[in-house]
mmCIF file of C-alpha atoms in Angstrom:
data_model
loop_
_atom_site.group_PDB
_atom_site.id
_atom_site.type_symbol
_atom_site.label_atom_id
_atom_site.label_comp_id
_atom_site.label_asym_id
_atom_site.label_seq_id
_atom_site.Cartn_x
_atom_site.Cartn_y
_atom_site.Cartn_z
ATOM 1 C CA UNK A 28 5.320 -6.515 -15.891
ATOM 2 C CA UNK A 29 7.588 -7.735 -12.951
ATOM 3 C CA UNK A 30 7.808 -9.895 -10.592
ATOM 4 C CA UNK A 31 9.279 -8.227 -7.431
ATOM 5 C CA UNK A 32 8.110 -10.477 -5.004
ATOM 6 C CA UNK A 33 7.207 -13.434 -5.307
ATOM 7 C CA UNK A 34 4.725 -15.046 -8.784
ATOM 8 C CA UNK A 35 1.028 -14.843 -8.026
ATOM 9 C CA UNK A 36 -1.413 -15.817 -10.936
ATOM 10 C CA UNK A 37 -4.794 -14.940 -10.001
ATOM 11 C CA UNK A 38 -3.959 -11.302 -10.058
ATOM 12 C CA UNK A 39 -7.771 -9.309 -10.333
ATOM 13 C CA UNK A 40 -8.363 -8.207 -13.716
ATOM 14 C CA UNK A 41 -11.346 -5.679 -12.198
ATOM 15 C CA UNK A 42 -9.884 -3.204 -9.882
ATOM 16 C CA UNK A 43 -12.097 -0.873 -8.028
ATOM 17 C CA UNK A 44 -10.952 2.869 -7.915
ATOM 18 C CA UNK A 45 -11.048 4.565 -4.673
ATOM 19 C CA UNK A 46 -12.182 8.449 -5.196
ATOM 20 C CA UNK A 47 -11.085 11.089 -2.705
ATOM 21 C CA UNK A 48 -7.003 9.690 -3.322
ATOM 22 C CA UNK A 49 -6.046 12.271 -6.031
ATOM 23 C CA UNK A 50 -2.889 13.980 -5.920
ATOM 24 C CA UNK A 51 -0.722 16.336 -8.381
ATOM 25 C CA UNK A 52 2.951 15.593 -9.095
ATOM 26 C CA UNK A 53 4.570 17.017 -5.960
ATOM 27 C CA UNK A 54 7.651 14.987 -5.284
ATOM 28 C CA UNK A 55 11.263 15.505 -6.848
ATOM 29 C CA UNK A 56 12.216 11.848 -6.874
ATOM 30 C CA UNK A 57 9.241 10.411 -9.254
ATOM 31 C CA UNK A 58 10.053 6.979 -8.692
ATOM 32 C CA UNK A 59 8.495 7.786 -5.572
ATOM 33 C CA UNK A 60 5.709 10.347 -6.699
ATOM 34 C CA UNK A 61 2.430 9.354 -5.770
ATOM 35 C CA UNK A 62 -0.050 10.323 -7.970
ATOM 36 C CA UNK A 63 -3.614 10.396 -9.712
ATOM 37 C CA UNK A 64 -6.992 11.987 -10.430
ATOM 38 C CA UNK A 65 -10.366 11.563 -11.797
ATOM 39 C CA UNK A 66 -9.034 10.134 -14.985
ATOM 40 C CA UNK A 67 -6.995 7.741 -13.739
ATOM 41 C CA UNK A 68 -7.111 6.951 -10.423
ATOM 42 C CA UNK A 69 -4.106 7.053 -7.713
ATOM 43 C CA UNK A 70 -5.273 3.768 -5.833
ATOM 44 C CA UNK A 71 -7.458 0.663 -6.588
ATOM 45 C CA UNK A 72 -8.542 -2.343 -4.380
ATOM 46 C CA UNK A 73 -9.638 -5.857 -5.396
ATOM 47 C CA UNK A 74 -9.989 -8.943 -3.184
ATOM 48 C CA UNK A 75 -11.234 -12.172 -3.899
ATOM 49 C CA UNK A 76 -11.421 -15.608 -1.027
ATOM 50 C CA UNK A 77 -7.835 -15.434 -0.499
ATOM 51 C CA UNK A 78 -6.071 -12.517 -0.881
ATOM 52 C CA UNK A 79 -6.547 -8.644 -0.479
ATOM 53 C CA UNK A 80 -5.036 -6.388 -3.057
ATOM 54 C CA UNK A 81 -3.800 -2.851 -3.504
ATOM 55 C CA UNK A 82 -2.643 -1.243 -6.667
ATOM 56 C CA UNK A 83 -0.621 2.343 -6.435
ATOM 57 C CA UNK A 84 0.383 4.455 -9.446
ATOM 58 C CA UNK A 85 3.869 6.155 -9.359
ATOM 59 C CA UNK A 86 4.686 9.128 -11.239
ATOM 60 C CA UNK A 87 8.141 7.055 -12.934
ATOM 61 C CA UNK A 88 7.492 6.031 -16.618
ATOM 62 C CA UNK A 89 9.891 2.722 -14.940
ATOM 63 C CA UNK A 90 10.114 1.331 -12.346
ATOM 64 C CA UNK A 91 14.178 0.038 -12.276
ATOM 65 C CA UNK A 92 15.659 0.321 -9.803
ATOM 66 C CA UNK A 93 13.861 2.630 -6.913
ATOM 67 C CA UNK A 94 15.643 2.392 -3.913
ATOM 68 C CA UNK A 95 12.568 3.569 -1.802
ATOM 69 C CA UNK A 96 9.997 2.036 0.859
ATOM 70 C CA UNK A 97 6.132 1.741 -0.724
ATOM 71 C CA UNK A 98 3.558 1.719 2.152
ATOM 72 C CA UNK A 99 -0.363 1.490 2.548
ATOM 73 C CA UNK A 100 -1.289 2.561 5.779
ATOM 74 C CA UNK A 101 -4.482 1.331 7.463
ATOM 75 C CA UNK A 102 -6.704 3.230 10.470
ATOM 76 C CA UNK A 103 -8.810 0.415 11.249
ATOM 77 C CA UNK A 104 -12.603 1.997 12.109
ATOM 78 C CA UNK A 105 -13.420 1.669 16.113
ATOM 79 C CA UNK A 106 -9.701 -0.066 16.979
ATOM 80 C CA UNK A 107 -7.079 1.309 18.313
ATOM 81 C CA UNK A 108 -6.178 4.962 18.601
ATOM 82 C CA UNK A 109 -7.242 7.425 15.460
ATOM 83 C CA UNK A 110 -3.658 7.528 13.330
ATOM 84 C CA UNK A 111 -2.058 4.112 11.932
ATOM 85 C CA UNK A 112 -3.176 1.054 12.878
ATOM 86 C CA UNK A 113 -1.077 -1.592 10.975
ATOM 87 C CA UNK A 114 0.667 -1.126 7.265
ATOM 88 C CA UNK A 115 1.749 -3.054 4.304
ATOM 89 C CA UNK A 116 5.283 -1.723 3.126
ATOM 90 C CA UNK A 117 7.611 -3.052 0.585
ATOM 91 C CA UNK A 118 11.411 -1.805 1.400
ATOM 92 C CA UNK A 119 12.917 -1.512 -2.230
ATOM 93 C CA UNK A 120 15.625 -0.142 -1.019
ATOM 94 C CA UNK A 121 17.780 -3.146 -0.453
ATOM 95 C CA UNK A 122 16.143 -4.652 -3.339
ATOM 96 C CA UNK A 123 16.974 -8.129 -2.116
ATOM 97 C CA UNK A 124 13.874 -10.501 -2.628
ATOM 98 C CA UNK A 125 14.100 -12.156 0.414
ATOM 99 C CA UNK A 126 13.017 -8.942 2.355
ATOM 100 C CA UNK A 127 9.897 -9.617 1.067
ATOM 101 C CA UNK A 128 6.413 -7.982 1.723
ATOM 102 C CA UNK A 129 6.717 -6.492 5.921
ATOM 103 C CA UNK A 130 3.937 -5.976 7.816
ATOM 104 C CA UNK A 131 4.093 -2.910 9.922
ATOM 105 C CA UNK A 132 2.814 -1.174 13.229
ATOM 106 C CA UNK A 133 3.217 2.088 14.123
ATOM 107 C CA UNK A 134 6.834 2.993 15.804
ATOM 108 C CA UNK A 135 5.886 6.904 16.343
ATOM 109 C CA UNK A 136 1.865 7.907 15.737
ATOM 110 C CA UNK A 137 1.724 10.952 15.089
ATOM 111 C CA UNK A 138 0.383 13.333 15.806
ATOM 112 C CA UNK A 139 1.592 14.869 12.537
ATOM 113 C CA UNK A 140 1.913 13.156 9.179
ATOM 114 C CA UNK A 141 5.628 14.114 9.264
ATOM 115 C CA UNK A 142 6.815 12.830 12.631
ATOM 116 C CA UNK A 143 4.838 9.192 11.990
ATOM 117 C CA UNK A 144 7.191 5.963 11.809
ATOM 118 C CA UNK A 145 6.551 2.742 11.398
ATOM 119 C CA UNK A 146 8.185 -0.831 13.290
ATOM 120 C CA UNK A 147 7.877 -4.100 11.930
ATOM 121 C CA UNK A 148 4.994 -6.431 13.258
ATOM 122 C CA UNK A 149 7.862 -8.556 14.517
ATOM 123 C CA UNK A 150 10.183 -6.319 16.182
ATOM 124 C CA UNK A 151 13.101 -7.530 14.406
ATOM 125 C CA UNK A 152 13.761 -5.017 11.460
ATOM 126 C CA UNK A 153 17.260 -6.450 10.488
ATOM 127 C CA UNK A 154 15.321 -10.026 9.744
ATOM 128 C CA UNK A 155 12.206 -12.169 8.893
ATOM 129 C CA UNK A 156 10.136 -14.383 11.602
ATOM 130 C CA UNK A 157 7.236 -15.940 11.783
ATOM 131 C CA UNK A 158 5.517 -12.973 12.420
ATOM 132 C CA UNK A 159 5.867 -11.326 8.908
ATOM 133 C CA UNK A 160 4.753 -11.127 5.659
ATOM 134 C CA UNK A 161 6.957 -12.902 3.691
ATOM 135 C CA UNK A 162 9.111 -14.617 7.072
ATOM 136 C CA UNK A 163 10.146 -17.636 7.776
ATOM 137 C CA UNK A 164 10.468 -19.418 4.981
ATOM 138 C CA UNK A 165 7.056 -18.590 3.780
ATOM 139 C CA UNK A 166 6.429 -16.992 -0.024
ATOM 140 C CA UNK A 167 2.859 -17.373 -0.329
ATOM 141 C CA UNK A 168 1.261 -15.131 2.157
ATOM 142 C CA UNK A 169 2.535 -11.899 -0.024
ATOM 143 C CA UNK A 170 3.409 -10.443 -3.526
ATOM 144 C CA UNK A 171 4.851 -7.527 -5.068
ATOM 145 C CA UNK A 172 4.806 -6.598 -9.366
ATOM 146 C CA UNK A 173 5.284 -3.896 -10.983
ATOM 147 C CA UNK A 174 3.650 -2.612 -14.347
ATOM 148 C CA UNK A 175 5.915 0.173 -16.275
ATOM 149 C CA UNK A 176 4.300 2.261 -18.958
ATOM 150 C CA UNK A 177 0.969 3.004 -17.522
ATOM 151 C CA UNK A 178 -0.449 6.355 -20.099
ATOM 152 C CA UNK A 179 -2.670 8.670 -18.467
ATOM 153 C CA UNK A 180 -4.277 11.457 -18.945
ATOM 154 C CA UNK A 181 -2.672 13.642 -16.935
ATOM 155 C CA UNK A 182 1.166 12.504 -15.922
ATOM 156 C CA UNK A 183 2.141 11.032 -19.181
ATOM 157 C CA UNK A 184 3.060 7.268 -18.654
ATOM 158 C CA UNK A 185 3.844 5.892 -14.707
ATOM 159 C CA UNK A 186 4.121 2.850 -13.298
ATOM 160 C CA UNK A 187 1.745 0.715 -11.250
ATOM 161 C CA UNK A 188 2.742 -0.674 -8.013
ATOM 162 C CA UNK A 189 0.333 -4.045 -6.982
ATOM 163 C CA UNK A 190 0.540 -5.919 -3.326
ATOM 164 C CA UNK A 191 -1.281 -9.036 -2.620
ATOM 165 C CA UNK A 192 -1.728 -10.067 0.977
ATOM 166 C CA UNK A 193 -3.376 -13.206 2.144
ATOM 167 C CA UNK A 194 -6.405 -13.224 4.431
ATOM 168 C CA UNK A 195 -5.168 -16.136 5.760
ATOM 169 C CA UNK A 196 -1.724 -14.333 6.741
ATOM 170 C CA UNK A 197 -3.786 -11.307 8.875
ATOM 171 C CA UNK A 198 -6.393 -13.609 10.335
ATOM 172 C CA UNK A 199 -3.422 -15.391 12.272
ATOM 173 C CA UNK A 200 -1.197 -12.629 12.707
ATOM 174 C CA UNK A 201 -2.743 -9.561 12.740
ATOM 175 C CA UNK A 202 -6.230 -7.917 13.805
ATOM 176 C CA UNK A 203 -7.350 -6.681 10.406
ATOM 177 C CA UNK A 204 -10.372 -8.887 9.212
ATOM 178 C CA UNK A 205 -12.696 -8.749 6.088
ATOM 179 C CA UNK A 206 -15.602 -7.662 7.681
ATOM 180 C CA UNK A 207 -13.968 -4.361 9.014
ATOM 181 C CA UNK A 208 -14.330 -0.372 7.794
ATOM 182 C CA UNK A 209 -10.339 0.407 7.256
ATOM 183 C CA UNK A 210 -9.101 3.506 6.641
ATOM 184 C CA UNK A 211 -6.255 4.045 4.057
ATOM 185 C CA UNK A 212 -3.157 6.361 2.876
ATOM 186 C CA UNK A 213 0.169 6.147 1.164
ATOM 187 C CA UNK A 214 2.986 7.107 2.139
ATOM 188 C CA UNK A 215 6.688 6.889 0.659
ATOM 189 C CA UNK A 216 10.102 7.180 1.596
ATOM 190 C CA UNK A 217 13.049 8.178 -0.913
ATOM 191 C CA UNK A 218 16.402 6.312 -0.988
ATOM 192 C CA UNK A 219 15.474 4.700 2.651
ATOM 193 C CA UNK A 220 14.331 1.785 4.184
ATOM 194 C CA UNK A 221 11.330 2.167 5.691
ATOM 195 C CA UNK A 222 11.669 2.942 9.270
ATOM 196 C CA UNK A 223 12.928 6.663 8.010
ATOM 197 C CA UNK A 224 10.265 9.212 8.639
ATOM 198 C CA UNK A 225 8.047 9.355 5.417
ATOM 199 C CA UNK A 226 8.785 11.449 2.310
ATOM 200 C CA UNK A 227 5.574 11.635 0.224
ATOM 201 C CA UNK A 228 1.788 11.802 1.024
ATOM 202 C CA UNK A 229 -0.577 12.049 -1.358
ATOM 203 C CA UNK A 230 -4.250 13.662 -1.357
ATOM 204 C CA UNK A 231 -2.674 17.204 -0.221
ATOM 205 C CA UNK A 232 -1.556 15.824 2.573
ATOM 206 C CA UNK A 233 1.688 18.018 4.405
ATOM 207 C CA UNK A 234 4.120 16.845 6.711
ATOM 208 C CA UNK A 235 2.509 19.429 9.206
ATOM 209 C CA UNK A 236 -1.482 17.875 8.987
ATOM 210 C CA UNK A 237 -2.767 16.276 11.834
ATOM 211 C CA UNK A 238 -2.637 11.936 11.730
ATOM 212 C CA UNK A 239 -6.247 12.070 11.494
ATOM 213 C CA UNK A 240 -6.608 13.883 8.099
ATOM 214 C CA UNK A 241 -5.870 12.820 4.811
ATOM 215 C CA UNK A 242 -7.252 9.294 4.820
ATOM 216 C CA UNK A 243 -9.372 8.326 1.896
ATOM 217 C CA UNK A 244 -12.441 6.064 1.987
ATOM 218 C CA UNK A 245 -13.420 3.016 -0.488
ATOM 219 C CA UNK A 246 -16.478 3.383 -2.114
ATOM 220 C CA UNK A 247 -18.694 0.100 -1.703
ATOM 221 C CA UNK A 248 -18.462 -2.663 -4.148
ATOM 222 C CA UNK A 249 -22.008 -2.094 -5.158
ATOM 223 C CA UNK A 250 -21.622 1.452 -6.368
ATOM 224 C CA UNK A 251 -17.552 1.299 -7.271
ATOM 225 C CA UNK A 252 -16.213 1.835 -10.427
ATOM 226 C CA UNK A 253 -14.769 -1.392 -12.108
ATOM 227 C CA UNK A 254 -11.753 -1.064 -14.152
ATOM 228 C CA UNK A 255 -9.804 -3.164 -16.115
ATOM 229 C CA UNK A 256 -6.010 -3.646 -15.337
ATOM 230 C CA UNK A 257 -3.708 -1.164 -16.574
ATOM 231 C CA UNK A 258 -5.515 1.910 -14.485
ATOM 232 C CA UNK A 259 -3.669 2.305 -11.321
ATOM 233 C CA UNK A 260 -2.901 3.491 -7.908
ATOM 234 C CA UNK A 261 -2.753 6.539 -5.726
ATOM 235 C CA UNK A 262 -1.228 8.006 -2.860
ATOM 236 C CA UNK A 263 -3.196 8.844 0.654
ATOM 237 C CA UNK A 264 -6.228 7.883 1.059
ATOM 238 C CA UNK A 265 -8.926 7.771 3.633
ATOM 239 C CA UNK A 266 -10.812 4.255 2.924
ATOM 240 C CA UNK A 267 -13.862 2.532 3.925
ATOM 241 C CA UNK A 268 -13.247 -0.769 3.169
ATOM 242 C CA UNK A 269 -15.322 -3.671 3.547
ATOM 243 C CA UNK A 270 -13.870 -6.474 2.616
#
């Protein structure tokens, strides 16, 4: 396990699997290969007072030294305009810690998965302010590990991907609140940063399908499926998430 951003230690140890975010191995570069099915899930959420967390399965046995963007995309239910809303991405590609978690808007929405682009929150993609993640001098409000080794069922050992975001971080900066249905994909982008036009969906999704497919919904905590750490993450995925 790795530190990539950042040491959080209340990490959940119950993950609940999102269903409907299942995808095949479908990308070249497997470092930045979404994938996942009923056996072991593409994408998990936990949460607990003060942060919200994601966890994404990669179709890479390791992790080293990926120079891609990770992003979860959010479609926030009755706000804004049907396509992305806000995302979380991680830009591996500089690999430079102090780039930190972003938090992202959409640059260009559609109205195809293969023309979307994202902008930082801040407008400033070249540096951190007070708007990001992980700017200004901050280090709490967002983490990044990753988890080599992961055996499944299906894609023979991959690696986990796990962001941590701080409610305290998107009730000041953003408009995404706990009590809100969100709607939720992943996307990747191969040997980029990530304001490149994305490289990898998963759930199916093609470059040429309309913004307002592919999104996978979370089940509701009542009825989810717990699982321990060490199941993982997924690609695209249309989620109703209550927070």
């Amino acid at each position: 396990m790795v530190n990539q951003i950042g040491t959080y230690n209340n990490w959940s140890t119950n993950w609940t699997a999102i269903s409907g975010g299942t995808d095949g191995a479908d990308q070249a570069d497997a470092t930045a290969d979404y994938v996942g099915d009923a056996s072991n899930a593409g994408l998990y959420y936990a949460k607990n007072s003060s942060y919200v967390m994601f966890c994404m399965r990669i179709n890479a046995d390791t992790f080293a030294t990926a120079p891609n963007a990770y992003i979860l995309l959010f479609d926030i239910a009755n706000y804004g305009v049907t396509g992305i809303d806000y995302t979380f991405c991680w830009d591996a590609k500089s690999k430079v810690v102090d780039h930190g978690l972003e938090m992202g808007i959409a640059g260009a929405n559609g109205p195809t998965w293969g023309v979307a682009q994202m902008d930082d929150i801040d407008g400033a993609p070249a540096s951190k302010t007070t708007l990001d993640i992980n700017g200004a001098g901050r280090t709490t409000d967002g983490y990044v590990r990753t988890t080599d080794g992961q055996a499944t069922t299906s894609f023979g050992n991959t690696t986990l991907i796990d962001f941590a975001v701080s409610w305290s971080y998107l009730q000041a900066n953003t408009n995404m609140r706990s009590n809100q249905t969100w709607n939720v994909a992943l996307a990747s982008i191969v040997n980029a940063t990530d304001h490149n036009k994305f490289s990898e969906f998963g759930n199916g999704i093609q470059s040429a399908d309309s913004i307002s497919t592919g999104w996978a919904v979370i089940p509701e905590p009542a009825s989810a499926l717990m699982i321990a750490f060490g199941g993982g993450l997924l690609l695209l995925i249309r989620r109703r998430y209550n927070a």
